[in-house]
PDB file of C-alpha atoms and ligand atoms in Angstrom:
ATOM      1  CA  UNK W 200      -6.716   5.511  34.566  1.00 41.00           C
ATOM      2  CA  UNK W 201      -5.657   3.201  37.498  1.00 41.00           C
ATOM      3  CA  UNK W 202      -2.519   2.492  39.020  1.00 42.00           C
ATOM      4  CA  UNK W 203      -0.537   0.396  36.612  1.00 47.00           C
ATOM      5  CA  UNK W 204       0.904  -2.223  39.119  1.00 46.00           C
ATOM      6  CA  UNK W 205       4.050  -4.094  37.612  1.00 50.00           C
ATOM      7  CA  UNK W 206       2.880  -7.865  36.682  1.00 51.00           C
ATOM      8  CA  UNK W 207       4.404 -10.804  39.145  1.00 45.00           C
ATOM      9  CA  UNK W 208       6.323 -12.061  36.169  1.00 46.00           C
ATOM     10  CA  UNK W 209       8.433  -8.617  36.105  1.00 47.00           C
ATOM     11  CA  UNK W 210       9.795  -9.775  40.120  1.00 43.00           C
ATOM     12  CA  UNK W 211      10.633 -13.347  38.437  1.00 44.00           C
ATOM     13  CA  UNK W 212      12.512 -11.877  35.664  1.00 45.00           C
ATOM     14  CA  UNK W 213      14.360  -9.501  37.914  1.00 46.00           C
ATOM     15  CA  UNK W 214      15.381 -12.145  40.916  1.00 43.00           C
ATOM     16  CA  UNK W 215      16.657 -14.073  37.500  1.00 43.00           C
ATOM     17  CA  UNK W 216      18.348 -11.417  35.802  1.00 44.00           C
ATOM     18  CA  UNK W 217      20.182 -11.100  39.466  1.00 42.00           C
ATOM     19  CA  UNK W 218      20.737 -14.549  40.055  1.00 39.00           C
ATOM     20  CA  UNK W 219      21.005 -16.351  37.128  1.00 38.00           C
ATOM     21  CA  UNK W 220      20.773 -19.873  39.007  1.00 35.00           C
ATOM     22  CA  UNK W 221      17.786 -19.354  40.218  1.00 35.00           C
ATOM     23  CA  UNK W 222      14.903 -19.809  37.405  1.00 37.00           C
ATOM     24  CA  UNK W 223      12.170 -20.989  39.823  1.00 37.00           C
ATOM     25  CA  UNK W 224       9.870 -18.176  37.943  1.00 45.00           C
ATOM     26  CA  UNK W 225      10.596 -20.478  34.297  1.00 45.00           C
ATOM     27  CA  UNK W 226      14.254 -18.824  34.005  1.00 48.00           C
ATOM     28  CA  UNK W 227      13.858 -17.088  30.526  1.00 51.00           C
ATOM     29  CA  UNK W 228      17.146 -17.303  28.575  1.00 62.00           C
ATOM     30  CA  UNK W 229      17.779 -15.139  26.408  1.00 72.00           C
ATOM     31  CA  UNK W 230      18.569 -16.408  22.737  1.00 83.00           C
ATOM     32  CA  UNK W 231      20.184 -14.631  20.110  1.00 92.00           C
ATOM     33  CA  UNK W 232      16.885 -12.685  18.816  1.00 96.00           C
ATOM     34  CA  UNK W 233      16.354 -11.225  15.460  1.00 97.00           C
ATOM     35  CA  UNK W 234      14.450  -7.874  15.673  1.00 97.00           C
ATOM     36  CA  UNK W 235      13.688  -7.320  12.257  1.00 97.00           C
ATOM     37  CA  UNK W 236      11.421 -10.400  12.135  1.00 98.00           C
ATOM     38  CA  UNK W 237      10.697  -9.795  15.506  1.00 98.00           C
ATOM     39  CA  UNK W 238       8.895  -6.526  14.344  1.00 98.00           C
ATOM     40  CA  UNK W 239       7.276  -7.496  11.677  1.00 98.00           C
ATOM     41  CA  UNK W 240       5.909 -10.391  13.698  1.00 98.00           C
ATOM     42  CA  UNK W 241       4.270  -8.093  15.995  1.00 98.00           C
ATOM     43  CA  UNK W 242       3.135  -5.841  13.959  1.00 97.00           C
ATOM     44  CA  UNK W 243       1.256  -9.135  12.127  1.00 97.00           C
ATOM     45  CA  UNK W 244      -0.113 -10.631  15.457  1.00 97.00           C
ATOM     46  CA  UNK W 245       0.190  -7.888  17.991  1.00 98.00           C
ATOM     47  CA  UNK W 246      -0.274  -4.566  16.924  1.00 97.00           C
ATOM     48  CA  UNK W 247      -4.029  -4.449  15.997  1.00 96.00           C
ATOM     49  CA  UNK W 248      -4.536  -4.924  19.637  1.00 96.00           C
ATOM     50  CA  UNK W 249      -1.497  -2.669  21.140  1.00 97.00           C
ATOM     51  CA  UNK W 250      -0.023   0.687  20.544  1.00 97.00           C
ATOM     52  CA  UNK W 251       3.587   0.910  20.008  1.00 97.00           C
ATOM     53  CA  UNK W 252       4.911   4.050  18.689  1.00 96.00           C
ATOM     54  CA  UNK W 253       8.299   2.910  17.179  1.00 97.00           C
ATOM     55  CA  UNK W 254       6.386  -0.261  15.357  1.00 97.00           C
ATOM     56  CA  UNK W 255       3.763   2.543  13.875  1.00 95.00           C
ATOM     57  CA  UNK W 256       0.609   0.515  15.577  1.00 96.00           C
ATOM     58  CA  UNK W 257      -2.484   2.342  17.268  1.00 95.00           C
ATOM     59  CA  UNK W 258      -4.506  -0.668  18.621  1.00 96.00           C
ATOM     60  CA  UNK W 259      -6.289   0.030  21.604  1.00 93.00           C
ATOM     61  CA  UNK W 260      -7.833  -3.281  22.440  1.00 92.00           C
ATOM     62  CA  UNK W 261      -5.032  -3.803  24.884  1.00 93.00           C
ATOM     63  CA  UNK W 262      -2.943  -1.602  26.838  1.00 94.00           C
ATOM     64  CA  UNK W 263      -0.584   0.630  25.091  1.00 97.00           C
ATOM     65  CA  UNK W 264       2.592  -1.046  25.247  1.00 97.00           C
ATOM     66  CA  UNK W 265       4.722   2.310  25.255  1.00 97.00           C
ATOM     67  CA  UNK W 266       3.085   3.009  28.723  1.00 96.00           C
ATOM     68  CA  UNK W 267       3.277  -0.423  30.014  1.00 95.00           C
ATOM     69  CA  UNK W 268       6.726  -0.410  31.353  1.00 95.00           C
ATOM     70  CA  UNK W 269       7.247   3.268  31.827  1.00 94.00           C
ATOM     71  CA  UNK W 270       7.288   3.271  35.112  1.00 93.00           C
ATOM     72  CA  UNK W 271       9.314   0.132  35.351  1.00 92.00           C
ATOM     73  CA  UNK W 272      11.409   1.473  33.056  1.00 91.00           C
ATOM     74  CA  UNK W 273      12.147   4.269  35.394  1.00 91.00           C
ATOM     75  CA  UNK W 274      12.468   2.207  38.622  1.00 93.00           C
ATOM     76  CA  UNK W 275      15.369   0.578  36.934  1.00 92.00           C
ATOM     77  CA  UNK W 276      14.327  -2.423  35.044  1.00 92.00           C
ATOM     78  CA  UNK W 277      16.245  -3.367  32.551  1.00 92.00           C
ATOM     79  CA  UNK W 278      15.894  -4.205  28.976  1.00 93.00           C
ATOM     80  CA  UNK W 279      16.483  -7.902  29.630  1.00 94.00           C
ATOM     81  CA  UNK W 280      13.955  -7.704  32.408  1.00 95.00           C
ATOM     82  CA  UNK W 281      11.179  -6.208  30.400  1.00 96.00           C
ATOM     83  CA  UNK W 282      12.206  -8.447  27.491  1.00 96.00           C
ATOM     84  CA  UNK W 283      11.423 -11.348  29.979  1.00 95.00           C
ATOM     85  CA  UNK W 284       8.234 -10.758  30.729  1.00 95.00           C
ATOM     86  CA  UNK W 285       7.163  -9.870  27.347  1.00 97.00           C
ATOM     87  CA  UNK W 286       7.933 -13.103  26.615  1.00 97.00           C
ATOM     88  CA  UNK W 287       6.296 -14.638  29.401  1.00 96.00           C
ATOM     89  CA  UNK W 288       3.019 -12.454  28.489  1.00 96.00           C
ATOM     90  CA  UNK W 289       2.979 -14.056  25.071  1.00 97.00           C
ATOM     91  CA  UNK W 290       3.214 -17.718  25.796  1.00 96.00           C
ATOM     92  CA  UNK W 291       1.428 -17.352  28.894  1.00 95.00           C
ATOM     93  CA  UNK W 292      -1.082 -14.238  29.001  1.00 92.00           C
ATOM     94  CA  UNK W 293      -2.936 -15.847  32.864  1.00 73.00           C
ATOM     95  CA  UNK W 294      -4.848 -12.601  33.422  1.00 71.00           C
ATOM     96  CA  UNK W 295      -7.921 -11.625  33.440  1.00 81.00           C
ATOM     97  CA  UNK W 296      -9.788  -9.913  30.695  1.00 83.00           C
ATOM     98  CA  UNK W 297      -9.795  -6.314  30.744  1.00 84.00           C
ATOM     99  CA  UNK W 298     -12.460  -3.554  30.605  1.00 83.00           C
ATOM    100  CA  UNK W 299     -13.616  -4.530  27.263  1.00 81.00           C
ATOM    101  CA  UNK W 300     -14.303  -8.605  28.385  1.00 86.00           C
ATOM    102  CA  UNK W 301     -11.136  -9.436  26.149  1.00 87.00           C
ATOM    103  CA  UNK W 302      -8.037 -11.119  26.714  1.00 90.00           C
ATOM    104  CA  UNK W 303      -5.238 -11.845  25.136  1.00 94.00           C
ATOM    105  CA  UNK W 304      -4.805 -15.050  23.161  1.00 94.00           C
ATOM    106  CA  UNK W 305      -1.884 -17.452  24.398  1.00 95.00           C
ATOM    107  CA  UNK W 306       1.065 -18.195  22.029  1.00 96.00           C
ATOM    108  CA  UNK W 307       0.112 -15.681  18.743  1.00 97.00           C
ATOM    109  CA  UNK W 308       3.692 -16.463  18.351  1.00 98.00           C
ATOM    110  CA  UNK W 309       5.690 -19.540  19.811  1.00 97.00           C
ATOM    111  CA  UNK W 310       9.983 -21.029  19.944  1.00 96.00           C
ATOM    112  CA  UNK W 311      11.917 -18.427  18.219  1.00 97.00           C
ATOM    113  CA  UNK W 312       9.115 -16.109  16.571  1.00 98.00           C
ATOM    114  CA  UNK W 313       8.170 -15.560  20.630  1.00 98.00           C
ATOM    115  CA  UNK W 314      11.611 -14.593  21.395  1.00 97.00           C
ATOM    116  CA  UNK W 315      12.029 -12.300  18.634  1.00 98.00           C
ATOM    117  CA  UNK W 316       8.988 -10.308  19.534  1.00 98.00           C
ATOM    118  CA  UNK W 317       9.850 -10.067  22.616  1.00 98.00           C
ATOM    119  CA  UNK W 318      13.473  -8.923  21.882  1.00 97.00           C
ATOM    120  CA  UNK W 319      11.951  -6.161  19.735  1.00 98.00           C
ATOM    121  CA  UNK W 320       9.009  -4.814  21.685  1.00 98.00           C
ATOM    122  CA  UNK W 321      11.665  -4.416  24.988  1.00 97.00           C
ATOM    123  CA  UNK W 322      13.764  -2.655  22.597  1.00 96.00           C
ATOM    124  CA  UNK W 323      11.814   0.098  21.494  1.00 97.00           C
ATOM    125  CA  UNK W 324       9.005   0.351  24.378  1.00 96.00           C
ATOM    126  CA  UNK W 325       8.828   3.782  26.015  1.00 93.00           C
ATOM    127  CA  UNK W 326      11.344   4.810  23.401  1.00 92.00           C
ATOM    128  CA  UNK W 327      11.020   8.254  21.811  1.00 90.00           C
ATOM    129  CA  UNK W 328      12.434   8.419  17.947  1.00 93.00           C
ATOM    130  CA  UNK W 329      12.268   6.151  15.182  1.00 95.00           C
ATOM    131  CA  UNK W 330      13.782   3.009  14.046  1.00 95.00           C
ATOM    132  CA  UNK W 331      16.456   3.097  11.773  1.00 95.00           C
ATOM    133  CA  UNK W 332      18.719   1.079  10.251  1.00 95.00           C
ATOM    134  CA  UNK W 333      16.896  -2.371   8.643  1.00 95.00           C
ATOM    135  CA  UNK W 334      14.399  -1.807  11.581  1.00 96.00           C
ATOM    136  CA  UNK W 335      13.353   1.048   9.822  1.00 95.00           C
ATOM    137  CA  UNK W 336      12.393  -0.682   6.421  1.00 95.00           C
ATOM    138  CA  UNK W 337      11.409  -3.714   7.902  1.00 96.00           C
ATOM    139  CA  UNK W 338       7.108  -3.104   7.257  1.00 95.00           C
ATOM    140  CA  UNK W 339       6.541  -1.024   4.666  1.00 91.00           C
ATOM    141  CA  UNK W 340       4.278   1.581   5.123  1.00 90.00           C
ATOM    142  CA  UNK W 341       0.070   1.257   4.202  1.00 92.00           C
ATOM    143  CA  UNK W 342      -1.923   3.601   2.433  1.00 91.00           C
ATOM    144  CA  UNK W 343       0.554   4.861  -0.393  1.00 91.00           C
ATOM    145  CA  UNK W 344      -1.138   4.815  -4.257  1.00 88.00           C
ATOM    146  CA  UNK W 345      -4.793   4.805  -5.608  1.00 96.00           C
ATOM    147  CA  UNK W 346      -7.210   1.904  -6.054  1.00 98.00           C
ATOM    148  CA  UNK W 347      -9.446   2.083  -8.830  1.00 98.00           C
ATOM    149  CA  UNK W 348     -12.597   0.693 -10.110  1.00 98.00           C
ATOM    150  CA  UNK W 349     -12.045  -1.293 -12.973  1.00 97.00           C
ATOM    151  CA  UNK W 350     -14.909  -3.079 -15.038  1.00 96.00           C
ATOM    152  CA  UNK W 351     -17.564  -2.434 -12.409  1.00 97.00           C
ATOM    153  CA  UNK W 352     -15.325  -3.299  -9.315  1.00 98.00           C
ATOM    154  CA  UNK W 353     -13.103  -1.605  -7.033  1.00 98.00           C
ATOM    155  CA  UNK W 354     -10.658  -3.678  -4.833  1.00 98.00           C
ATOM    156  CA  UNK W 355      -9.481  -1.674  -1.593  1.00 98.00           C
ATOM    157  CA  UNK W 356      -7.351  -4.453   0.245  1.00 98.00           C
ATOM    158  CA  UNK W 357      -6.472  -4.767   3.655  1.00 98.00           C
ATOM    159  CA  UNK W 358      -3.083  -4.006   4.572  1.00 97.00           C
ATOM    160  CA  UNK W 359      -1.436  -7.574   4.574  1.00 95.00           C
ATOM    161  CA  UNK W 360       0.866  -6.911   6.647  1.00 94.00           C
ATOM    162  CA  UNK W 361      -1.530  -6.280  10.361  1.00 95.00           C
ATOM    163  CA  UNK W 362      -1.568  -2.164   9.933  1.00 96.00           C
ATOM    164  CA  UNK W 363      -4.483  -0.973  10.570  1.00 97.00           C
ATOM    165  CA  UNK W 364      -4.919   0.693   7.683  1.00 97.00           C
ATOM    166  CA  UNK W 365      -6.173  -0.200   3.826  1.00 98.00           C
ATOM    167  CA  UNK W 366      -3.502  -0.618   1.571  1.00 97.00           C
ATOM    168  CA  UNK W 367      -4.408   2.717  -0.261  1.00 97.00           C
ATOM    169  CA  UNK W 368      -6.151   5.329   1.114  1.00 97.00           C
ATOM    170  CA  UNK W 369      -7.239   6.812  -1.981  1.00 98.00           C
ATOM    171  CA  UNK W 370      -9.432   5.373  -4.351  1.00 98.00           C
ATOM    172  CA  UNK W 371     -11.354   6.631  -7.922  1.00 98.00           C
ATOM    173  CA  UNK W 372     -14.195   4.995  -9.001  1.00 98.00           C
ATOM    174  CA  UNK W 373     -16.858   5.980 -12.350  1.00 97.00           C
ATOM    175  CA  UNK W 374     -20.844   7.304 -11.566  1.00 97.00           C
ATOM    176  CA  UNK W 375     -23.020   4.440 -11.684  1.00 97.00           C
ATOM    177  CA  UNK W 376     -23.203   0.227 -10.623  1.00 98.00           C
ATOM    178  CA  UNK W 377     -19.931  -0.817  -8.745  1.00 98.00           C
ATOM    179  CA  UNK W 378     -19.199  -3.461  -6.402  1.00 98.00           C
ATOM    180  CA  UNK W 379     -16.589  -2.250  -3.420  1.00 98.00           C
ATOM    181  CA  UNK W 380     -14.767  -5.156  -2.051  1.00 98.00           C
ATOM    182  CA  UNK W 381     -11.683  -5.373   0.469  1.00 98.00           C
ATOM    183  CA  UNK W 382      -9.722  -8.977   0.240  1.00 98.00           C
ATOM    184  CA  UNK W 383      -8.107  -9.203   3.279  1.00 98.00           C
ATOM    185  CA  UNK W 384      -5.091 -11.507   3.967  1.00 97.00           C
ATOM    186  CA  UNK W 385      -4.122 -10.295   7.295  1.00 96.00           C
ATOM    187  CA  UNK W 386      -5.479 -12.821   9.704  1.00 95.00           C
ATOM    188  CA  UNK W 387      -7.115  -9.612  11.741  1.00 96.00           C
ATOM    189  CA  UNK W 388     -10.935  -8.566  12.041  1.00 97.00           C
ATOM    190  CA  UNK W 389     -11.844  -5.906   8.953  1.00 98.00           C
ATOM    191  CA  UNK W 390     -14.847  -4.882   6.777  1.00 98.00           C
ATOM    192  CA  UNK W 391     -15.247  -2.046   4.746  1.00 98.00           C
ATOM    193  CA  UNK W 392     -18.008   0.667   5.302  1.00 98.00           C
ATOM    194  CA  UNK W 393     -19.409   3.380   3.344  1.00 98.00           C
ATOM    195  CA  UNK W 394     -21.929   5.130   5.533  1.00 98.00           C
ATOM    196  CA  UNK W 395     -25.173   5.511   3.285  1.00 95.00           C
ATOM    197  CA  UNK W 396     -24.064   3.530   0.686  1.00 97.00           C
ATOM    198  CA  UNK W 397     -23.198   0.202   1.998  1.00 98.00           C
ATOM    199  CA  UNK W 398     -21.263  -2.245   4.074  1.00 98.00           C
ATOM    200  CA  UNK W 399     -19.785  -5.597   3.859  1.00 98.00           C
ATOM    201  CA  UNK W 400     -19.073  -8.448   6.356  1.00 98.00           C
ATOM    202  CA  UNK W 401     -16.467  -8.540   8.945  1.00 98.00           C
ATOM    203  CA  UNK W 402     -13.911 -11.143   7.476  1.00 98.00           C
ATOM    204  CA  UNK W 403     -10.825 -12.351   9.201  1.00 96.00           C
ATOM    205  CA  UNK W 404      -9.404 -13.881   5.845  1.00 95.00           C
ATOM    206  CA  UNK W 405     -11.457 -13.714   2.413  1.00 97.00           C
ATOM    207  CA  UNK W 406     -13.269 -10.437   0.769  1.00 98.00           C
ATOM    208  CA  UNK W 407     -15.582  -8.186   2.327  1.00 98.00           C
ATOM    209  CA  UNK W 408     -17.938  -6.744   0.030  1.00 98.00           C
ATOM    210  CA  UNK W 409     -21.263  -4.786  -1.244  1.00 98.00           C
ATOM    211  CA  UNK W 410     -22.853  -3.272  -3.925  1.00 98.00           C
ATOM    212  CA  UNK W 411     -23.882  -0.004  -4.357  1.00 98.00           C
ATOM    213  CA  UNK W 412     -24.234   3.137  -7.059  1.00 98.00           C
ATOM    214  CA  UNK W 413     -22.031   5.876  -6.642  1.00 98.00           C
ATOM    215  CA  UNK W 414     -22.839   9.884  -7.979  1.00 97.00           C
ATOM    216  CA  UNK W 415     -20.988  11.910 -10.335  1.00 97.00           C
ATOM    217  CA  UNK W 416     -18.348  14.449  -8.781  1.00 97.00           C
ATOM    218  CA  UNK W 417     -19.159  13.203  -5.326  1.00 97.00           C
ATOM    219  CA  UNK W 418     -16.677  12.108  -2.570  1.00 97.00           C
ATOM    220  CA  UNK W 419     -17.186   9.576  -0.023  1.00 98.00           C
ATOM    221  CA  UNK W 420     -15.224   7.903   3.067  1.00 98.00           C
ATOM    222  CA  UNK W 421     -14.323   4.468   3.353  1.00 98.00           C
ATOM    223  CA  UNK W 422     -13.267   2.883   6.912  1.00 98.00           C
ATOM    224  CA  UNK W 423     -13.445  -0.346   8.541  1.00 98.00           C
ATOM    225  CA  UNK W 424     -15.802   0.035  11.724  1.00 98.00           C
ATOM    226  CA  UNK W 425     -14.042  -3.270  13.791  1.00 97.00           C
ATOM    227  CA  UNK W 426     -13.843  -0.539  17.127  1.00 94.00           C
ATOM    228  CA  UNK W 427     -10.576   1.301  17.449  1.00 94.00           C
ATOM    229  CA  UNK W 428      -9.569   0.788  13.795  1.00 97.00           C
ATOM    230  CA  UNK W 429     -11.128   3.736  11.845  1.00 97.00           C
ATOM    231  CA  UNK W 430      -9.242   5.935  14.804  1.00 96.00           C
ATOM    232  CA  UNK W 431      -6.288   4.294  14.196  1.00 95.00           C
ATOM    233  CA  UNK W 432      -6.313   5.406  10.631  1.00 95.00           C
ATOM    234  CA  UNK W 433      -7.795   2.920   8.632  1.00 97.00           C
ATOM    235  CA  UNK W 434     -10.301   5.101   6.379  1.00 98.00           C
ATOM    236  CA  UNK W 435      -9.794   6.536   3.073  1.00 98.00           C
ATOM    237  CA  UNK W 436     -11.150   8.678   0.392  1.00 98.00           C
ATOM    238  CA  UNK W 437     -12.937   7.330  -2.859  1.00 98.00           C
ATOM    239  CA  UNK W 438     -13.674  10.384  -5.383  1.00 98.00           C
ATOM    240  CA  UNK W 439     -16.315   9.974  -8.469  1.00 98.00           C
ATOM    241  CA  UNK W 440     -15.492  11.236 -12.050  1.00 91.00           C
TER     242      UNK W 440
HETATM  243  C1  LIG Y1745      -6.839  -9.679  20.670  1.00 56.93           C
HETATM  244  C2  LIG Y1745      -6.043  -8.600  21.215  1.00 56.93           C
HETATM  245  C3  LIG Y1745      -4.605  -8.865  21.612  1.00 56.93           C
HETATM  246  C4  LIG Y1745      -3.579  -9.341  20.829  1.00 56.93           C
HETATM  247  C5  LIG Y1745      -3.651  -9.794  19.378  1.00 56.93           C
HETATM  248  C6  LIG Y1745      -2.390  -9.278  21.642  1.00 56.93           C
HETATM  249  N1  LIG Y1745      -2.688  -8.783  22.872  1.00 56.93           N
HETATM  250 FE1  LIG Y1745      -1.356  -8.344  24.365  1.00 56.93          FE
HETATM  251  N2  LIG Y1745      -2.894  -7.873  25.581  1.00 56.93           N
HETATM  252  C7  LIG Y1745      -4.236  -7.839  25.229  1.00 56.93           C
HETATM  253  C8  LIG Y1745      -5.035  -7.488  26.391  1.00 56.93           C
HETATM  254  C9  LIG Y1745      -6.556  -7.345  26.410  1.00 56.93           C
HETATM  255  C10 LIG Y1745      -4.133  -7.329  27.443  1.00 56.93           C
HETATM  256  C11 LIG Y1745      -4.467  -6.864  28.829  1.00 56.93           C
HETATM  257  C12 LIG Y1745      -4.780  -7.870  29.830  1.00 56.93           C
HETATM  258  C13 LIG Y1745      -4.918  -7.123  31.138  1.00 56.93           C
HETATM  259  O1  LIG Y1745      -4.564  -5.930  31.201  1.00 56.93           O
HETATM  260  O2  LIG Y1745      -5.378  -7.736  32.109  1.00 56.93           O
HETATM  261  C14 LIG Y1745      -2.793  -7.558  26.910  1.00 56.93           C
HETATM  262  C15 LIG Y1745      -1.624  -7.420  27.652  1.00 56.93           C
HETATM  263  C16 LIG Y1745      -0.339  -7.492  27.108  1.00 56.93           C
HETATM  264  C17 LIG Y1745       0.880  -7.190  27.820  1.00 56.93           C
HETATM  265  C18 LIG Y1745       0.981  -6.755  29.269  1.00 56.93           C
HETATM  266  C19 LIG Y1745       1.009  -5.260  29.347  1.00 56.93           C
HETATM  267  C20 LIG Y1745       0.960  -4.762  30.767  1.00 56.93           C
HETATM  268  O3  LIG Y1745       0.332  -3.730  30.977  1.00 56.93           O
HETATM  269  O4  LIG Y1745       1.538  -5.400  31.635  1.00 56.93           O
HETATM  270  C21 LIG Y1745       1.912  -7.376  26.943  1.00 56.93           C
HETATM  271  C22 LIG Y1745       3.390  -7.185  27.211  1.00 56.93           C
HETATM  272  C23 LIG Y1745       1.323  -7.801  25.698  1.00 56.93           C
HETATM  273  N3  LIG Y1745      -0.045  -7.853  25.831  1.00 56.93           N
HETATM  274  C24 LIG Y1745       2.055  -8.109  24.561  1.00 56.93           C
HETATM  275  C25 LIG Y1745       1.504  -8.664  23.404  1.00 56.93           C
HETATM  276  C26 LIG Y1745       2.276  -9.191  22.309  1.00 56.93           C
HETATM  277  C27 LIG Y1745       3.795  -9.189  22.222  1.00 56.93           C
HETATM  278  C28 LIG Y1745       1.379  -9.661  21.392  1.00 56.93           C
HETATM  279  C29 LIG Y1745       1.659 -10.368  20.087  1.00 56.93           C
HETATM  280  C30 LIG Y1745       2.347 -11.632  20.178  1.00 56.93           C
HETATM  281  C31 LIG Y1745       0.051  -9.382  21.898  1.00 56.93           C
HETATM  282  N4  LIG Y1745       0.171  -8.793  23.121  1.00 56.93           N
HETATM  283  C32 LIG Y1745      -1.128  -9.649  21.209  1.00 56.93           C
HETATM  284  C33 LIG Y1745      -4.749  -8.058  23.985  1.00 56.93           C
HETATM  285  C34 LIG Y1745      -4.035  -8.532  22.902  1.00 56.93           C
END
């Protein structure tokens, strides 16, 4: 890896933080932020793309937001700094695409969904631990229970909620005809793959779907194969009675 370099925006925020007259760099304020909804929020619109240990996300389309301000971190920047130009990153994301050709949509969030976000992710960044309190509750977890086939279909959804994950990661289907299909309401890239039986589309909102014929006593994996999301967990395990 490179030498992270801190972004321009981090000076602005700092001269600000220092002098609060001077807000030639856009002079964030900082409004009363919610970080509940501010975490759920990214976990919904940021966290398919970024890793973030204390919001449970393992993108990897964009850099890992734990190491991002590390080293800023260290060199004294403070929370209200970083918080800054989070929120400067989100409404205005000016840089170039990365390795991959991809770059980061402006405004996922906007007003006080943007502030929120950015109140959260400069909370917890380069923090070891977990969240507690309400933070700790505030997405509930993907992959708990079983889906199962019922008359001739099994529904594996999406999690809803931007994990990367399927909402179960167990599933039980019968020998024979079935039709495997994922509805997925989470606004992010998914399909769902089962390598030698089948795969459906890549769907952003809808069902992805296919038809195949599973065997008696056999199991199979399930993942989605959008890169970086099968790594970041989102496979299961469908077992035939
Ligand atoms: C489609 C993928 C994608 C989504 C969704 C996305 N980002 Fe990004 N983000 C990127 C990429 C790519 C970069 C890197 C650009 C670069 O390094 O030049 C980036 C960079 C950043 C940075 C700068 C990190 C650094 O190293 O300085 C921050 C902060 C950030 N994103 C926060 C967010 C937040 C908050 C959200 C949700 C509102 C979000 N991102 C949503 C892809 C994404």
């Amino acid at each position: 890896m490179g030498k992270r370099i801190m972004p321009r925006a981090a000076l602005c925020a700092v001269i600000v933080a220092v002098v609060p007259a001077l807000s030639a760099c856009g002079g964030v304020k900082d409004p009363q932020a919610d970080v509940v909804a501010g975490k759920q929020l990214f976990v919904k619109k940021c966290g398919a793309c970024h890793t973030l240990s204390r919001a449970g996300t393992k993108g990897t389309t964009g850099p890992d937001l734990d190491e991002a301000f590390q080293q800023s971190i260290k060199e004294g920047f403070g929370t209200t700094a970083v918080r800054g130009v989070i929120y400067k990153q989100i409404l205005y994301p000016n840089r170039l695409p990365n390795d991959k050709g991809i770059k980061m949509p402006a405004k996922l969030v906007s007003g006080q969904d943007a502030h929120d976000v950015a109140a959260y992710v400069a909370s917890v960044s380069s923090r070891t631990g977990k969240d507690t309190g309400r933070l700790a509750t505030a997405v509930q977890a993907a992959g708990g229970g079983t889906a199962t086939e019922k008359d001739g279909v099994l529904s594996i959804a999406a999690d809803p909620n931007g994990q990367l994950a399927f909402a179960a990661a167990k599933a039980s289907g019968t020998a024979g005809p079935v039709t495997i299909e994922m509805p997925n309401k989470s606004g992010i890239q998914h399909d769902i793959v089962i390598d030698g039986l089948g795969r459906g589309e890549v769907v952003s909102s809808g069902t992805s779907s296919f038809k195949a014929s599973l065997d008696a006593g056999k199991s199979y994996t399930y993942y989605c194969s959008v890169p970086g999301h099968r790594q970041a967990g989102m496979q299961g395990t469908l077992t035939v009675k």
